mmCIF file of C-alpha atoms in Angstrom:
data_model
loop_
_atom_site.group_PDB
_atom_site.id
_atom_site.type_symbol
_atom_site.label_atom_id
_atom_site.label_comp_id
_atom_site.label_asym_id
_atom_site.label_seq_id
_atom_site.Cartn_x
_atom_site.Cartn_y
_atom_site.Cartn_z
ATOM 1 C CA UNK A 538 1.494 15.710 66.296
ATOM 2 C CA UNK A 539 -1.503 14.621 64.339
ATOM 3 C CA UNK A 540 -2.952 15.841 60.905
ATOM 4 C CA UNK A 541 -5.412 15.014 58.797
ATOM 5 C CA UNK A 542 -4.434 15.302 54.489
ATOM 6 C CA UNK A 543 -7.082 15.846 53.149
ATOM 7 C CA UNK A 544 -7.758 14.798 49.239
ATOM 8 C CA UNK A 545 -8.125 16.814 45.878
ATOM 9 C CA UNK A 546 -9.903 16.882 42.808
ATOM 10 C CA UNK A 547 -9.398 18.333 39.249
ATOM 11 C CA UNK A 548 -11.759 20.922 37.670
ATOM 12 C CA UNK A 549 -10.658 20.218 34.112
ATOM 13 C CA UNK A 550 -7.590 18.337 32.725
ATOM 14 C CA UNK A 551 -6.271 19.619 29.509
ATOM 15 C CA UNK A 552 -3.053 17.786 28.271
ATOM 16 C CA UNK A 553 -1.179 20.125 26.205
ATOM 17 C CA UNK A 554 2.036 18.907 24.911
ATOM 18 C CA UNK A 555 4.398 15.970 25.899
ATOM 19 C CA UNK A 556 7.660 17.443 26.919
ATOM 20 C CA UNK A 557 11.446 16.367 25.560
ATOM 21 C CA UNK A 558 11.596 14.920 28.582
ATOM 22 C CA UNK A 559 8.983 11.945 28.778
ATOM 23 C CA UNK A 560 6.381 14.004 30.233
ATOM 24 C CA UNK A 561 3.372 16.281 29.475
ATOM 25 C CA UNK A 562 2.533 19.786 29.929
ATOM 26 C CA UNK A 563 -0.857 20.313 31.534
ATOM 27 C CA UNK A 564 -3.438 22.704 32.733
ATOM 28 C CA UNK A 565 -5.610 21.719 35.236
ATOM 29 C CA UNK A 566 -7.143 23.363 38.542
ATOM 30 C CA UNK A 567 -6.759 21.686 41.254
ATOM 31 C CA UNK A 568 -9.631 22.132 44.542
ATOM 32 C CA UNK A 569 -9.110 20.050 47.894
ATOM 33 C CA UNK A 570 -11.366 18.335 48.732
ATOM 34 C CA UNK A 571 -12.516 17.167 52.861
ATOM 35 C CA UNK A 572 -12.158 13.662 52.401
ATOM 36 C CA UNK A 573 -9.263 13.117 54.817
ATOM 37 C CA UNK A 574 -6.256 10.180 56.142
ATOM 38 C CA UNK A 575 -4.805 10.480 59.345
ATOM 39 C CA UNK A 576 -1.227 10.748 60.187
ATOM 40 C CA UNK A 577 0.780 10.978 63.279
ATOM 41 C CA UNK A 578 4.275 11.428 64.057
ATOM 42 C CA UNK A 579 6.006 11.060 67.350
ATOM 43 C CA UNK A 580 9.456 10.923 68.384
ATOM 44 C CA UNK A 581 10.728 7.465 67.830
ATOM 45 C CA UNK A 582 10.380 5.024 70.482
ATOM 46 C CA UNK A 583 13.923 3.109 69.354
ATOM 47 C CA UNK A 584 16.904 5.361 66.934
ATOM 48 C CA UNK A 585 15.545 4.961 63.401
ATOM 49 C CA UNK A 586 11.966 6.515 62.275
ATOM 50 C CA UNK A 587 9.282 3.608 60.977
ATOM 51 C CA UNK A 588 5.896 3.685 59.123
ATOM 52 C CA UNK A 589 3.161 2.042 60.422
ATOM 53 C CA UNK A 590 0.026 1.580 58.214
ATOM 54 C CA UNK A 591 -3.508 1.190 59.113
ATOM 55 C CA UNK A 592 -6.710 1.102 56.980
ATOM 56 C CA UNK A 593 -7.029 0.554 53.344
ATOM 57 C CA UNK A 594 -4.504 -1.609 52.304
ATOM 58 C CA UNK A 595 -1.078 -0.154 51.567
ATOM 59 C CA UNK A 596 0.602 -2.445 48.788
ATOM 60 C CA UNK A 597 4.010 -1.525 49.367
ATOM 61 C CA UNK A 598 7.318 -1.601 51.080
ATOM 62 C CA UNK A 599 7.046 0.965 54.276
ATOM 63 C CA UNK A 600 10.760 2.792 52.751
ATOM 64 C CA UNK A 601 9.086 2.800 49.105
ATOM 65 C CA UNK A 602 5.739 5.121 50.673
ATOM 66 C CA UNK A 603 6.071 8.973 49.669
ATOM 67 C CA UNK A 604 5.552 9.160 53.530
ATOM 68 C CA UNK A 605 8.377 7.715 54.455
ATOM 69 C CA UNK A 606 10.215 9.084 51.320
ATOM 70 C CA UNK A 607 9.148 12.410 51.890
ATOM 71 C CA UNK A 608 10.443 11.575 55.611
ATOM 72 C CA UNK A 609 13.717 10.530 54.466
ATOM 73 C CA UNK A 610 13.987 13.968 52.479
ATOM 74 C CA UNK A 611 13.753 16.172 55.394
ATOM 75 C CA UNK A 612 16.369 14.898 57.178
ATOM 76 C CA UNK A 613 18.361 14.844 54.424
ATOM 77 C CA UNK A 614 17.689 18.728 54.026
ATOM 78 C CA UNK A 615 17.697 19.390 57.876
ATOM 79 C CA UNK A 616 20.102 17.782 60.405
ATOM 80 C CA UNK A 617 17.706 18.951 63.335
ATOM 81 C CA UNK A 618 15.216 16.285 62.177
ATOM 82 C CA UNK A 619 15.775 12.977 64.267
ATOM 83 C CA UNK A 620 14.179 9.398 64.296
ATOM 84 C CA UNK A 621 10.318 9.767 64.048
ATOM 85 C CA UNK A 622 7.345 6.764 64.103
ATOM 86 C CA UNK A 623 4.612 7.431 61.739
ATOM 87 C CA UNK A 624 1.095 6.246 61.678
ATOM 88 C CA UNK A 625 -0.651 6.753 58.881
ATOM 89 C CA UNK A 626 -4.401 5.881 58.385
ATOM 90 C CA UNK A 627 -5.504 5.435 54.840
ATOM 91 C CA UNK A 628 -9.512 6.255 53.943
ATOM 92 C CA UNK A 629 -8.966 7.962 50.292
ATOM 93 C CA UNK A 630 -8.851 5.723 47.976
ATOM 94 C CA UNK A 631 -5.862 4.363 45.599
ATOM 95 C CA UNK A 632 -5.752 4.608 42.138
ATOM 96 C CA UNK A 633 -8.916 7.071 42.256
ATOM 97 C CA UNK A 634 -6.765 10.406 40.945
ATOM 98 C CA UNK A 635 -7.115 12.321 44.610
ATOM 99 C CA UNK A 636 -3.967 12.540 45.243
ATOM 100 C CA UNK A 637 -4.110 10.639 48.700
ATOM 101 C CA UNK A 638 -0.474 9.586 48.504
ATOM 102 C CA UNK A 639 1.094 12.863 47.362
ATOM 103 C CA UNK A 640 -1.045 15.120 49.890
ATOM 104 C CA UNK A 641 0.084 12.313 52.856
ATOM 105 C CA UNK A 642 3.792 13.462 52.057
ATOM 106 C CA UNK A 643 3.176 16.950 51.766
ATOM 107 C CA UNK A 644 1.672 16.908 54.803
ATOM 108 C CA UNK A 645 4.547 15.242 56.375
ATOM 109 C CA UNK A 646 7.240 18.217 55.245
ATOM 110 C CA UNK A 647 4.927 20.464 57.196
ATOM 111 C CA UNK A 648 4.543 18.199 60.181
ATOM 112 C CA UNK A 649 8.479 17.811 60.369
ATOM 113 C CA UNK A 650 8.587 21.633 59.704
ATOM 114 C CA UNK A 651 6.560 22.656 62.757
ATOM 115 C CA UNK A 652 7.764 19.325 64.965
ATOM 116 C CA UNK A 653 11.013 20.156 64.828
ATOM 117 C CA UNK A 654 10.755 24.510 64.401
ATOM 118 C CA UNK A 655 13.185 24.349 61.080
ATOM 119 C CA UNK A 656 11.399 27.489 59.678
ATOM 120 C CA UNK A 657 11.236 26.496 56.162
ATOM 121 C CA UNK A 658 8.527 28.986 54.094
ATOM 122 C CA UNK A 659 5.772 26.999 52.285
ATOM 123 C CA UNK A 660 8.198 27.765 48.971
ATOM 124 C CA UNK A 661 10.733 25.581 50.204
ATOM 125 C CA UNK A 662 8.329 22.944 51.196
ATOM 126 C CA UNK A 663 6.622 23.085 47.926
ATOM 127 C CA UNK A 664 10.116 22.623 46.188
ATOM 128 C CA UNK A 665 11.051 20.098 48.371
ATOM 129 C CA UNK A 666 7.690 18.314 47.997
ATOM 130 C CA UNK A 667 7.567 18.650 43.906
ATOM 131 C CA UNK A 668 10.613 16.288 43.975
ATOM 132 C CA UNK A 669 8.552 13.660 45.285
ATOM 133 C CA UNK A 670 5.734 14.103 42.850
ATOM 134 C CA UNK A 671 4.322 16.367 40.205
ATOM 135 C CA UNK A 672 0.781 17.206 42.544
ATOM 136 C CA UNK A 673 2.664 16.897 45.933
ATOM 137 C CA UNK A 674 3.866 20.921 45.697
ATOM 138 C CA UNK A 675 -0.070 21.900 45.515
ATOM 139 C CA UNK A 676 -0.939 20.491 49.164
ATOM 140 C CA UNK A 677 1.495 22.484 50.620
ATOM 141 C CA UNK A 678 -0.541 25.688 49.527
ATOM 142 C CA UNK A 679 -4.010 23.353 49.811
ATOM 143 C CA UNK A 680 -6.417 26.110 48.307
ATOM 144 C CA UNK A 681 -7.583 25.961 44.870
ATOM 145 C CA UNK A 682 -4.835 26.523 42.438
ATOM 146 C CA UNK A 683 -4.546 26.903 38.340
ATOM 147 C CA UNK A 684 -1.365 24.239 37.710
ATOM 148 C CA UNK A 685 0.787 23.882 34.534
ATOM 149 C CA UNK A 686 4.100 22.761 33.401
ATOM 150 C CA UNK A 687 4.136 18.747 34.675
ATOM 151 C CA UNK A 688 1.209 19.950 37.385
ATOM 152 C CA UNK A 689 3.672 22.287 39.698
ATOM 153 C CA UNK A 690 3.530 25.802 38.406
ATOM 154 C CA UNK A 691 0.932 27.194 40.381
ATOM 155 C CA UNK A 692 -0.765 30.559 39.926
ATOM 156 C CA UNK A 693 -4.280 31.771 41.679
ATOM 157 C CA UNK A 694 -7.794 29.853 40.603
ATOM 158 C CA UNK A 695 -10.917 32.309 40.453
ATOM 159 C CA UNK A 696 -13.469 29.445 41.548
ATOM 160 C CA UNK A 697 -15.224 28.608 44.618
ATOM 161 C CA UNK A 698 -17.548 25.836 45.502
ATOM 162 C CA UNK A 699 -17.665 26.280 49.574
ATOM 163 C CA UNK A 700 -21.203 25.443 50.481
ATOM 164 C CA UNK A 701 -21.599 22.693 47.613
ATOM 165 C CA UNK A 702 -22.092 19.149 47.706
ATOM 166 C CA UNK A 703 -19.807 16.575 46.259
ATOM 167 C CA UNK A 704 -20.740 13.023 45.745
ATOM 168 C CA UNK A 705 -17.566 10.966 44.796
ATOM 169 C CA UNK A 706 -17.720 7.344 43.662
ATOM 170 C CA UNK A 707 -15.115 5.191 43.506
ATOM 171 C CA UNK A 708 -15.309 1.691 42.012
ATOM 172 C CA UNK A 709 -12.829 -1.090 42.187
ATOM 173 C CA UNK A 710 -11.157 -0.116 38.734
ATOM 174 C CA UNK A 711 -8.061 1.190 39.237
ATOM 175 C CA UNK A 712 -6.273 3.224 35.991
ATOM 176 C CA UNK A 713 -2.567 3.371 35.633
ATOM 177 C CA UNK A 714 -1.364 6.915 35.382
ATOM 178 C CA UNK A 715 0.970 5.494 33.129
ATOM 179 C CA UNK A 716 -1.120 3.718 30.506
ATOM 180 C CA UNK A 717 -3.704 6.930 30.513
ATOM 181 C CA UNK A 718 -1.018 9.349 29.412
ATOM 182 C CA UNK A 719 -0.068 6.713 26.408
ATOM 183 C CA UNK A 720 -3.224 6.628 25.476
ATOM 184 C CA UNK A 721 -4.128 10.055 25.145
ATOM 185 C CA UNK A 722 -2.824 12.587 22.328
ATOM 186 C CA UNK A 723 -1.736 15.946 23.455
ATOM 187 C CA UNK A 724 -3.203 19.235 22.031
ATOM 188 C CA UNK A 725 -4.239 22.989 23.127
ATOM 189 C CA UNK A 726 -7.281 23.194 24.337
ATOM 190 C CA UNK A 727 -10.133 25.340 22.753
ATOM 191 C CA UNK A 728 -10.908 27.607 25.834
ATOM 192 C CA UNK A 729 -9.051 28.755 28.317
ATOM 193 C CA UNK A 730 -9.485 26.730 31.324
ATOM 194 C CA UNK A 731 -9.660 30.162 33.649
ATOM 195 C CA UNK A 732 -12.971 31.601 30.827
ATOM 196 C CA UNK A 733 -15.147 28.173 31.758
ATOM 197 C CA UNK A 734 -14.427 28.370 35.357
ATOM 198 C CA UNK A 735 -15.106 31.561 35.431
ATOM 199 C CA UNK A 736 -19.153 30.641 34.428
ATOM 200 C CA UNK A 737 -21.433 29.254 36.793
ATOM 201 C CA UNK A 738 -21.325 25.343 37.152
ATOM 202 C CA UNK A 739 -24.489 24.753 35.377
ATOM 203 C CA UNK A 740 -22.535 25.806 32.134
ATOM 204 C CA UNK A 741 -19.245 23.685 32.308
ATOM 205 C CA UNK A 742 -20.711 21.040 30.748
ATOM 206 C CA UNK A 743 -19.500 19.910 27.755
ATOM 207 C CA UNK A 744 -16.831 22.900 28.267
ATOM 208 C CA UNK A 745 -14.784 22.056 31.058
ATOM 209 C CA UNK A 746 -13.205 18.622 30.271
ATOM 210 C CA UNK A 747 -10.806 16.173 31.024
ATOM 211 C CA UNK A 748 -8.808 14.461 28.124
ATOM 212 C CA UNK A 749 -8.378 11.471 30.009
ATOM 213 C CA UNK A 750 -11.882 10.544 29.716
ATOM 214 C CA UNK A 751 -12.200 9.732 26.188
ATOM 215 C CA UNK A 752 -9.480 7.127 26.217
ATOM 216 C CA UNK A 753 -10.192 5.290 29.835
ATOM 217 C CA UNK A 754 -14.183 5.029 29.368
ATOM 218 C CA UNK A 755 -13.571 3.161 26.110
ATOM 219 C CA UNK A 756 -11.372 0.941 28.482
ATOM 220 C CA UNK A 757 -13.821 1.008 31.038
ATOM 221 C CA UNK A 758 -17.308 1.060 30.165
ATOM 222 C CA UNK A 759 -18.254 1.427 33.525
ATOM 223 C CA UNK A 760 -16.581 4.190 34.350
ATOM 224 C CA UNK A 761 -18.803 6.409 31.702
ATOM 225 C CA UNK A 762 -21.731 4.605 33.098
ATOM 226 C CA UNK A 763 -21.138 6.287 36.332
ATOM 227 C CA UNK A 764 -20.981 9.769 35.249
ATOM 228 C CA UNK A 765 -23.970 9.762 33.004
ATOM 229 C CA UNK A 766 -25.993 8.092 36.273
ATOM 230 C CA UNK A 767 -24.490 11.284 38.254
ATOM 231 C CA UNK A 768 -25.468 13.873 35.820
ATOM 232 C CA UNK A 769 -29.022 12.129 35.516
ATOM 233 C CA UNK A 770 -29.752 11.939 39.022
ATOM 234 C CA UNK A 771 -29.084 16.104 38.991
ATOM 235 C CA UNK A 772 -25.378 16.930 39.228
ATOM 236 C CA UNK A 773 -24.659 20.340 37.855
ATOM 237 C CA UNK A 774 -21.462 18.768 36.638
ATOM 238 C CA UNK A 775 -19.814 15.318 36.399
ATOM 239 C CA UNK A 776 -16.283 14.479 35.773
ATOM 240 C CA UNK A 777 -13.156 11.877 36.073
ATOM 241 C CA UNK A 778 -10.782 13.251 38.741
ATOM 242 C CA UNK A 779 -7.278 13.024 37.327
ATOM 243 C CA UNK A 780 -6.457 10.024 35.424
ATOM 244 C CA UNK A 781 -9.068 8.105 37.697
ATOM 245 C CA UNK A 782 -10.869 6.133 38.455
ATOM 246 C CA UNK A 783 -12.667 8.067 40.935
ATOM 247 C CA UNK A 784 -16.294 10.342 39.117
ATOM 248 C CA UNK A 785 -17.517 13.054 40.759
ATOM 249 C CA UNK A 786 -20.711 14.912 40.566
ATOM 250 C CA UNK A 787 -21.436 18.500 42.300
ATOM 251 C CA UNK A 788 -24.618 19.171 43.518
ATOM 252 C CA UNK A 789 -26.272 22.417 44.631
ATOM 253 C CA UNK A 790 -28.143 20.640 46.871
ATOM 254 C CA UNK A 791 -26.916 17.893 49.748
ATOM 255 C CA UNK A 792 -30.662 15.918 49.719
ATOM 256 C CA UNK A 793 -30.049 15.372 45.936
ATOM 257 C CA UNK A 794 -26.483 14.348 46.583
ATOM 258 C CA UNK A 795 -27.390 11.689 49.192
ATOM 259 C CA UNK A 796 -30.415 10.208 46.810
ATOM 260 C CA UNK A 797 -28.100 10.192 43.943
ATOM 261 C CA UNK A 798 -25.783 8.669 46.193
ATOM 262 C CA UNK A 799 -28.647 5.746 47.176
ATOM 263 C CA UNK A 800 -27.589 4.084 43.560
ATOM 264 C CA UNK A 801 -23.670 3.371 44.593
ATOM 265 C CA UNK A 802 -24.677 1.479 47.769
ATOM 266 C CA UNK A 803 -22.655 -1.504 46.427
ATOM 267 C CA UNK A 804 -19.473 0.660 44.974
ATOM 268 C CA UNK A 805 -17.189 2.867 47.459
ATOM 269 C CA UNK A 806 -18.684 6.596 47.467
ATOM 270 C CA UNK A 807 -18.716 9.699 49.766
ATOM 271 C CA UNK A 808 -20.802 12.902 50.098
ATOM 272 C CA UNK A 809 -19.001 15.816 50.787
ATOM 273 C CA UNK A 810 -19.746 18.955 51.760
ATOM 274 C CA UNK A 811 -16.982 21.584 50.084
ATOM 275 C CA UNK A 812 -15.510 23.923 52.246
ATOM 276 C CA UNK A 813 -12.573 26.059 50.048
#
């Protein structure tokens, strides 16, 4: 079997509260995003299920990738789930807040769902995946979702961007998760995520916000100098994904993307056309 996980973005990132527990309390929407990995599983060729990595680089241990962790977890949960080989091709970037890693594992629970006809309903999955990571529960579901608590209370997102172009950049910074969420201070937001999303995209500017951008521009300069080069070459909106370092821009119109795009010709970038 073969898939292909595909990548996410937020629309807004409001960090409300940090729990008793170490983490935070968020509202965010999350919209996937066409910018896809591959990933294959077979049975195994000997008796004991492997990783094998291709692509970007991968820097770690093949037992200490969500793939093969999120692997391990089904057979755990399901005795009827044998010795698999993976292959996993890595194109989204790292460290850019897409949420490559978590959608690769989510994507293996369903693989190992249908491979091996266990029957499990995407609830399951999703609470099986949200063990393995706060965002990992979302690509189970993979349409665009309002998320709070840590990121894994779902409920439905009134916003749709099929038809538009995305232009993602993503330069060689790479922002710890970790080190953003120290950095930032939590509070309610103004608005209501659901009221600005609810506008046309021209108007989320200066409404629809992340609150890790404040903090990780004034780390990295560059960063902010990418999103105000996006919204001046005609985005309708420019943002941080996540905790980055990824920016994104949406255009209304895929021959402004590309030209916009013509400027990042030495930095890692995509243009995407949005299908959810």
């Amino acid at each position: 079997m073969i898939t292909f996980p595909n990548a996410k973005i937020n629309l807004g990132l409001n960090i409300v509260a940090r729990r008793p527990d170490g983490y935070h309390d968020i509202e965010t929407v999350f919209y996937p995003v066409p910018l896809c990995d591959a990933l294959e599983i077979v049975p195994a060729r000997g008796g004991c299920t492997t990783l094998t990595c291709y692509g970007n680089k991968v820097d770690c241990p093949p037992e200490s990738n969500l793939v093969m962790k999120a692997c391990r977890l089904m057979q755990q949960h399901c005795s009827e789930v044998g010795p698999v080989d993976i292959y996993l091709y890595k194109h989204i970037p790292d460290g850019a807040g897409l949420g490559g890693g978590s959608s690769d594992a989510a994507h293996v629970l369903l693989m190992l769902n249908a491979m091996f006809a266990l029957g499990l309903s995407k609830q399951e999955l999703a609470c099986m995946a949200a063990a393995l990571g706060a965002d990992c529960a979302f690509f189970i579901y993979n349409h665009p979702l309002m998320a709070t608590g840590i990121g894994n209370v779902f409920s439905p997102a009134q916003v749709n961007l099929k038809g538009m172009t995305l232009l993602l950049v993503k330069p060689e910074v790479s922002v710890s998760t970790r080190e953003a969420y120290a950095r930032v201070t939590p509070a309610p937001a103004p608005e209501a995520l659901a009221t600005i999303l609810s506008l046309p995209v021209s108007q989320w500017c200066n409404r629809l916000k992340n609150d890790f951008e404040p903090s990780v521009y004034a780390q990295y300069p560059s960063l902010r100098s990418i999103k105000s080069a996006i919204e001046q070459a005609g985005a309708l909106y420019s943002c941080m994904s996540g905790s980055g370092s990824s920016i994104f821009g949406i255009f209304d119109s895929a021959i402004m993307a590309e030209q916009a795009a013509r400027q990042f010709a030495n930095i890692a970038h995509f243009v995407i056309t949005l299908q959810a």
